[in-house]
C-alpha positions as protocol buffer text, in pm:
chain_id: "A"
residue {
  index: 1
  type: UNK
  ca { x: 9858 y: 12436 z: 9384 }
}
residue {
  index: 2
  type: UNK
  ca { x: 9979 y: 12421 z: 9024 }
}
residue {
  index: 3
  type: UNK
  ca { x: 10173 y: 12129 z: 8887 }
}
residue {
  index: 4
  type: UNK
  ca { x: 10331 y: 12212 z: 8553 }
}
residue {
  index: 5
  type: UNK
  ca { x: 10498 y: 11959 z: 8331 }
}
residue {
  index: 6
  type: UNK
  ca { x: 10829 y: 12061 z: 8174 }
}
residue {
  index: 7
  type: UNK
  ca { x: 10666 y: 12104 z: 7836 }
}
residue {
  index: 8
  type: UNK
  ca { x: 10390 y: 12325 z: 7984 }
}
residue {
  index: 9
  type: UNK
  ca { x: 10652 y: 12533 z: 8164 }
}
residue {
  index: 10
  type: UNK
  ca { x: 10846 y: 12589 z: 7843 }
}
residue {
  index: 11
  type: UNK
  ca { x: 10536 y: 12672 z: 7641 }
}
residue {
  index: 12
  type: UNK
  ca { x: 10401 y: 12902 z: 7913 }
}
residue {
  index: 13
  type: UNK
  ca { x: 10738 y: 13087 z: 7932 }
}
residue {
  index: 14
  type: UNK
  ca { x: 10752 y: 13116 z: 7551 }
}
residue {
  index: 15
  type: UNK
  ca { x: 10393 y: 13251 z: 7538 }
}
residue {
  index: 16
  type: UNK
  ca { x: 10461 y: 13488 z: 7824 }
}
residue {
  index: 17
  type: UNK
  ca { x: 10761 y: 13637 z: 7641 }
}
residue {
  index: 18
  type: UNK
  ca { x: 10560 y: 13652 z: 7319 }
}
residue {
  index: 19
  type: UNK
  ca { x: 10280 y: 13833 z: 7506 }
}
residue {
  index: 20
  type: UNK
  ca { x: 10530 y: 14074 z: 7660 }
}
residue {
  index: 21
  type: UNK
  ca { x: 10668 y: 14164 z: 7319 }
}
residue {
  index: 22
  type: UNK
  ca { x: 10322 y: 14208 z: 7177 }
}
residue {
  index: 23
  type: UNK
  ca { x: 10206 y: 14422 z: 7465 }
}
residue {
  index: 24
  type: UNK
  ca { x: 10500 y: 14660 z: 7407 }
}
residue {
  index: 25
  type: UNK
  ca { x: 10356 y: 14721 z: 7062 }
}
residue {
  index: 26
  type: UNK
  ca { x: 9992 y: 14736 z: 7196 }
}
residue {
  index: 27
  type: UNK
  ca { x: 9902 y: 14444 z: 6975 }
}
residue {
  index: 28
  type: UNK
  ca { x: 9831 y: 14159 z: 7223 }
}
residue {
  index: 29
  type: UNK
  ca { x: 9685 y: 13846 z: 7058 }
}
residue {
  index: 30
  type: UNK
  ca { x: 9401 y: 13710 z: 7270 }
}
residue {
  index: 31
  type: UNK
  ca { x: 9497 y: 13352 z: 7174 }
}
residue {
  index: 32
  type: UNK
  ca { x: 9820 y: 13388 z: 7365 }
}
residue {
  index: 33
  type: UNK
  ca { x: 9651 y: 13477 z: 7691 }
}
residue {
  index: 34
  type: UNK
  ca { x: 9379 y: 13212 z: 7629 }
}
residue {
  index: 35
  type: UNK
  ca { x: 9648 y: 12945 z: 7588 }
}
residue {
  index: 36
  type: UNK
  ca { x: 9826 y: 13059 z: 7905 }
}
residue {
  index: 37
  type: UNK
  ca { x: 9496 y: 13040 z: 8091 }
}
residue {
  index: 38
  type: UNK
  ca { x: 9432 y: 12690 z: 7954 }
}
residue {
  index: 39
  type: UNK
  ca { x: 9779 y: 12574 z: 8065 }
}
residue {
  index: 40
  type: UNK
  ca { x: 9717 y: 12721 z: 8410 }
}
residue {
  index: 41
  type: UNK
  ca { x: 9381 y: 12548 z: 8441 }
}
residue {
  index: 42
  type: UNK
  ca { x: 9528 y: 12212 z: 8341 }
}
residue {
  index: 43
  type: UNK
  ca { x: 9814 y: 12257 z: 8594 }
}
residue {
  index: 44
  type: UNK
  ca { x: 9571 y: 12361 z: 8867 }
}
residue {
  index: 45
  type: UNK
  ca { x: 9356 y: 12052 z: 8808 }
}
residue {
  index: 46
  type: UNK
  ca { x: 9662 y: 11826 z: 8814 }
}
residue {
  index: 47
  type: UNK
  ca { x: 9792 y: 11995 z: 9128 }
}
residue {
  index: 48
  type: UNK
  ca { x: 9458 y: 11941 z: 9307 }
}
residue {
  index: 49
  type: UNK
  ca { x: 9460 y: 11572 z: 9212 }
}
residue {
  index: 50
  type: UNK
  ca { x: 9820 y: 11539 z: 9341 }
}
residue {
  index: 51
  type: UNK
  ca { x: 9734 y: 11717 z: 9663 }
}
residue {
  index: 52
  type: UNK
  ca { x: 9433 y: 11488 z: 9718 }
}
residue {
  index: 53
  type: UNK
  ca { x: 9655 y: 11183 z: 9660 }
}
residue {
  index: 54
  type: UNK
  ca { x: 9909 y: 11310 z: 9912 }
}
residue {
  index: 55
  type: UNK
  ca { x: 9627 y: 11365 z: 10165 }
}
residue {
  index: 56
  type: UNK
  ca { x: 9504 y: 11012 z: 10109 }
}
residue {
  index: 57
  type: UNK
  ca { x: 9862 y: 10881 z: 10156 }
}
residue {
  index: 58
  type: UNK
  ca { x: 9891 y: 11075 z: 10488 }
}
residue {
  index: 59
  type: UNK
  ca { x: 9556 y: 10932 z: 10605 }
}
residue {
  index: 60
  type: UNK
  ca { x: 9673 y: 10583 z: 10526 }
}
residue {
  index: 61
  type: UNK
  ca { x: 9993 y: 10649 z: 10719 }
}
residue {
  index: 62
  type: UNK
  ca { x: 9793 y: 10769 z: 11017 }
}
residue {
  index: 63
  type: UNK
  ca { x: 9588 y: 10451 z: 11011 }
}
residue {
  index: 64
  type: UNK
  ca { x: 9912 y: 10245 z: 10998 }
}
residue {
  index: 65
  type: UNK
  ca { x: 10047 y: 10433 z: 11306 }
}
residue {
  index: 66
  type: UNK
  ca { x: 9727 y: 10367 z: 11494 }
}
residue {
  index: 67
  type: UNK
  ca { x: 9747 y: 9997 z: 11409 }
}
residue {
  index: 68
  type: UNK
  ca { x: 10109 y: 9981 z: 11516 }
}
residue {
  index: 69
  type: UNK
  ca { x: 10031 y: 10156 z: 11846 }
}
residue {
  index: 70
  type: UNK
  ca { x: 9755 y: 9905 z: 11915 }
}
residue {
  index: 71
  type: UNK
  ca { x: 9995 y: 9620 z: 11839 }
}
residue {
  index: 72
  type: UNK
  ca { x: 10247 y: 9762 z: 12093 }
}
residue {
  index: 73
  type: UNK
  ca { x: 9976 y: 9791 z: 12359 }
}
residue {
  index: 74
  type: UNK
  ca { x: 9852 y: 9438 z: 12293 }
}
residue {
  index: 75
  type: UNK
  ca { x: 10196 y: 9270 z: 12298 }
}
residue {
  index: 76
  type: UNK
  ca { x: 10347 y: 9109 z: 12600 }
}
residue {
  index: 77
  type: UNK
  ca { x: 10706 y: 9155 z: 12708 }
}
residue {
  index: 78
  type: UNK
  ca { x: 11006 y: 9031 z: 12514 }
}
residue {
  index: 79
  type: UNK
  ca { x: 11111 y: 9018 z: 12153 }
}
residue {
  index: 80
  type: UNK
  ca { x: 10748 y: 9060 z: 12025 }
}
residue {
  index: 81
  type: UNK
  ca { x: 10717 y: 9392 z: 12196 }
}
residue {
  index: 82
  type: UNK
  ca { x: 11055 y: 9504 z: 12064 }
}
residue {
  index: 83
  type: UNK
  ca { x: 10949 y: 9416 z: 11711 }
}
residue {
  index: 84
  type: UNK
  ca { x: 10618 y: 9597 z: 11759 }
}
residue {
  index: 85
  type: UNK
  ca { x: 10796 y: 9912 z: 11879 }
}
residue {
  index: 86
  type: UNK
  ca { x: 11034 y: 9896 z: 11575 }
}
residue {
  index: 87
  type: UNK
  ca { x: 10727 y: 9873 z: 11349 }
}
residue {
  index: 88
  type: UNK
  ca { x: 10572 y: 10168 z: 11531 }
}
residue {
  index: 89
  type: UNK
  ca { x: 10887 y: 10381 z: 11486 }
}
residue {
  index: 90
  type: UNK
  ca { x: 10893 y: 10298 z: 11113 }
}
residue {
  index: 91
  type: UNK
  ca { x: 10523 y: 10380 z: 11076 }
}
residue {
  index: 92
  type: UNK
  ca { x: 10579 y: 10716 z: 11251 }
}
residue {
  index: 93
  type: UNK
  ca { x: 10867 y: 10788 z: 11018 }
}
residue {
  index: 94
  type: UNK
  ca { x: 10649 y: 10720 z: 10718 }
}
residue {
  index: 95
  type: UNK
  ca { x: 10376 y: 10939 z: 10864 }
}
residue {
  index: 96
  type: UNK
  ca { x: 10610 y: 11229 z: 10914 }
}
residue {
  index: 97
  type: UNK
  ca { x: 10739 y: 11189 z: 10559 }
}
residue {
  index: 98
  type: UNK
  ca { x: 10389 y: 11181 z: 10415 }
}
residue {
  index: 99
  type: UNK
  ca { x: 10269 y: 11476 z: 10618 }
}
residue {
  index: 100
  type: UNK
  ca { x: 10577 y: 11678 z: 10525 }
}
residue {
  index: 101
  type: UNK
  ca { x: 10520 y: 11606 z: 10157 }
}
residue {
  index: 102
  type: UNK
  ca { x: 10149 y: 11710 z: 10191 }
}
residue {
  index: 103
  type: UNK
  ca { x: 10230 y: 12034 z: 10372 }
}
residue {
  index: 104
  type: UNK
  ca { x: 10503 y: 12121 z: 10119 }
}
residue {
  index: 105
  type: UNK
  ca { x: 10261 y: 12067 z: 9833 }
}
residue {
  index: 106
  type: UNK
  ca { x: 9984 y: 12258 z: 10005 }
}
residue {
  index: 107
  type: UNK
  ca { x: 10218 y: 12560 z: 10056 }
}
residue {
  index: 108
  type: UNK
  ca { x: 10316 y: 12583 z: 9692 }
}
C-alpha cells in the first residue's frame, strides 16, 4: 500500500510528465526516475506503517468486543444486562468500522 501526501502526488505527477517529455526525445534524465522511485519508497513505508496501525486498532477492537461479551455473560437480569448489551453492540460497531478501514487500506 502506498500513502502519498498531496505534495508528493504533485511532485510525482510533475516528474512523470517531465519524464514522458524527455522520453519522447530519447533524453531521459536518470535523476527524474530516481526521484520518482524515492517518492514511491517513502510512500510505501508510510503506507506499511498506516496499515500496521489499522491492524493494531482492529485487534484492540476485537479485545473490546471479547470483554463486552464476557460482561454480558456475567451480568444478571435487568438494567445491568441491558447496559452490557448496549456496550456490546457499540463495541461490535467499532470493530466492524476498524476492520472495514483495515481491509480498504489493504486492498489499495
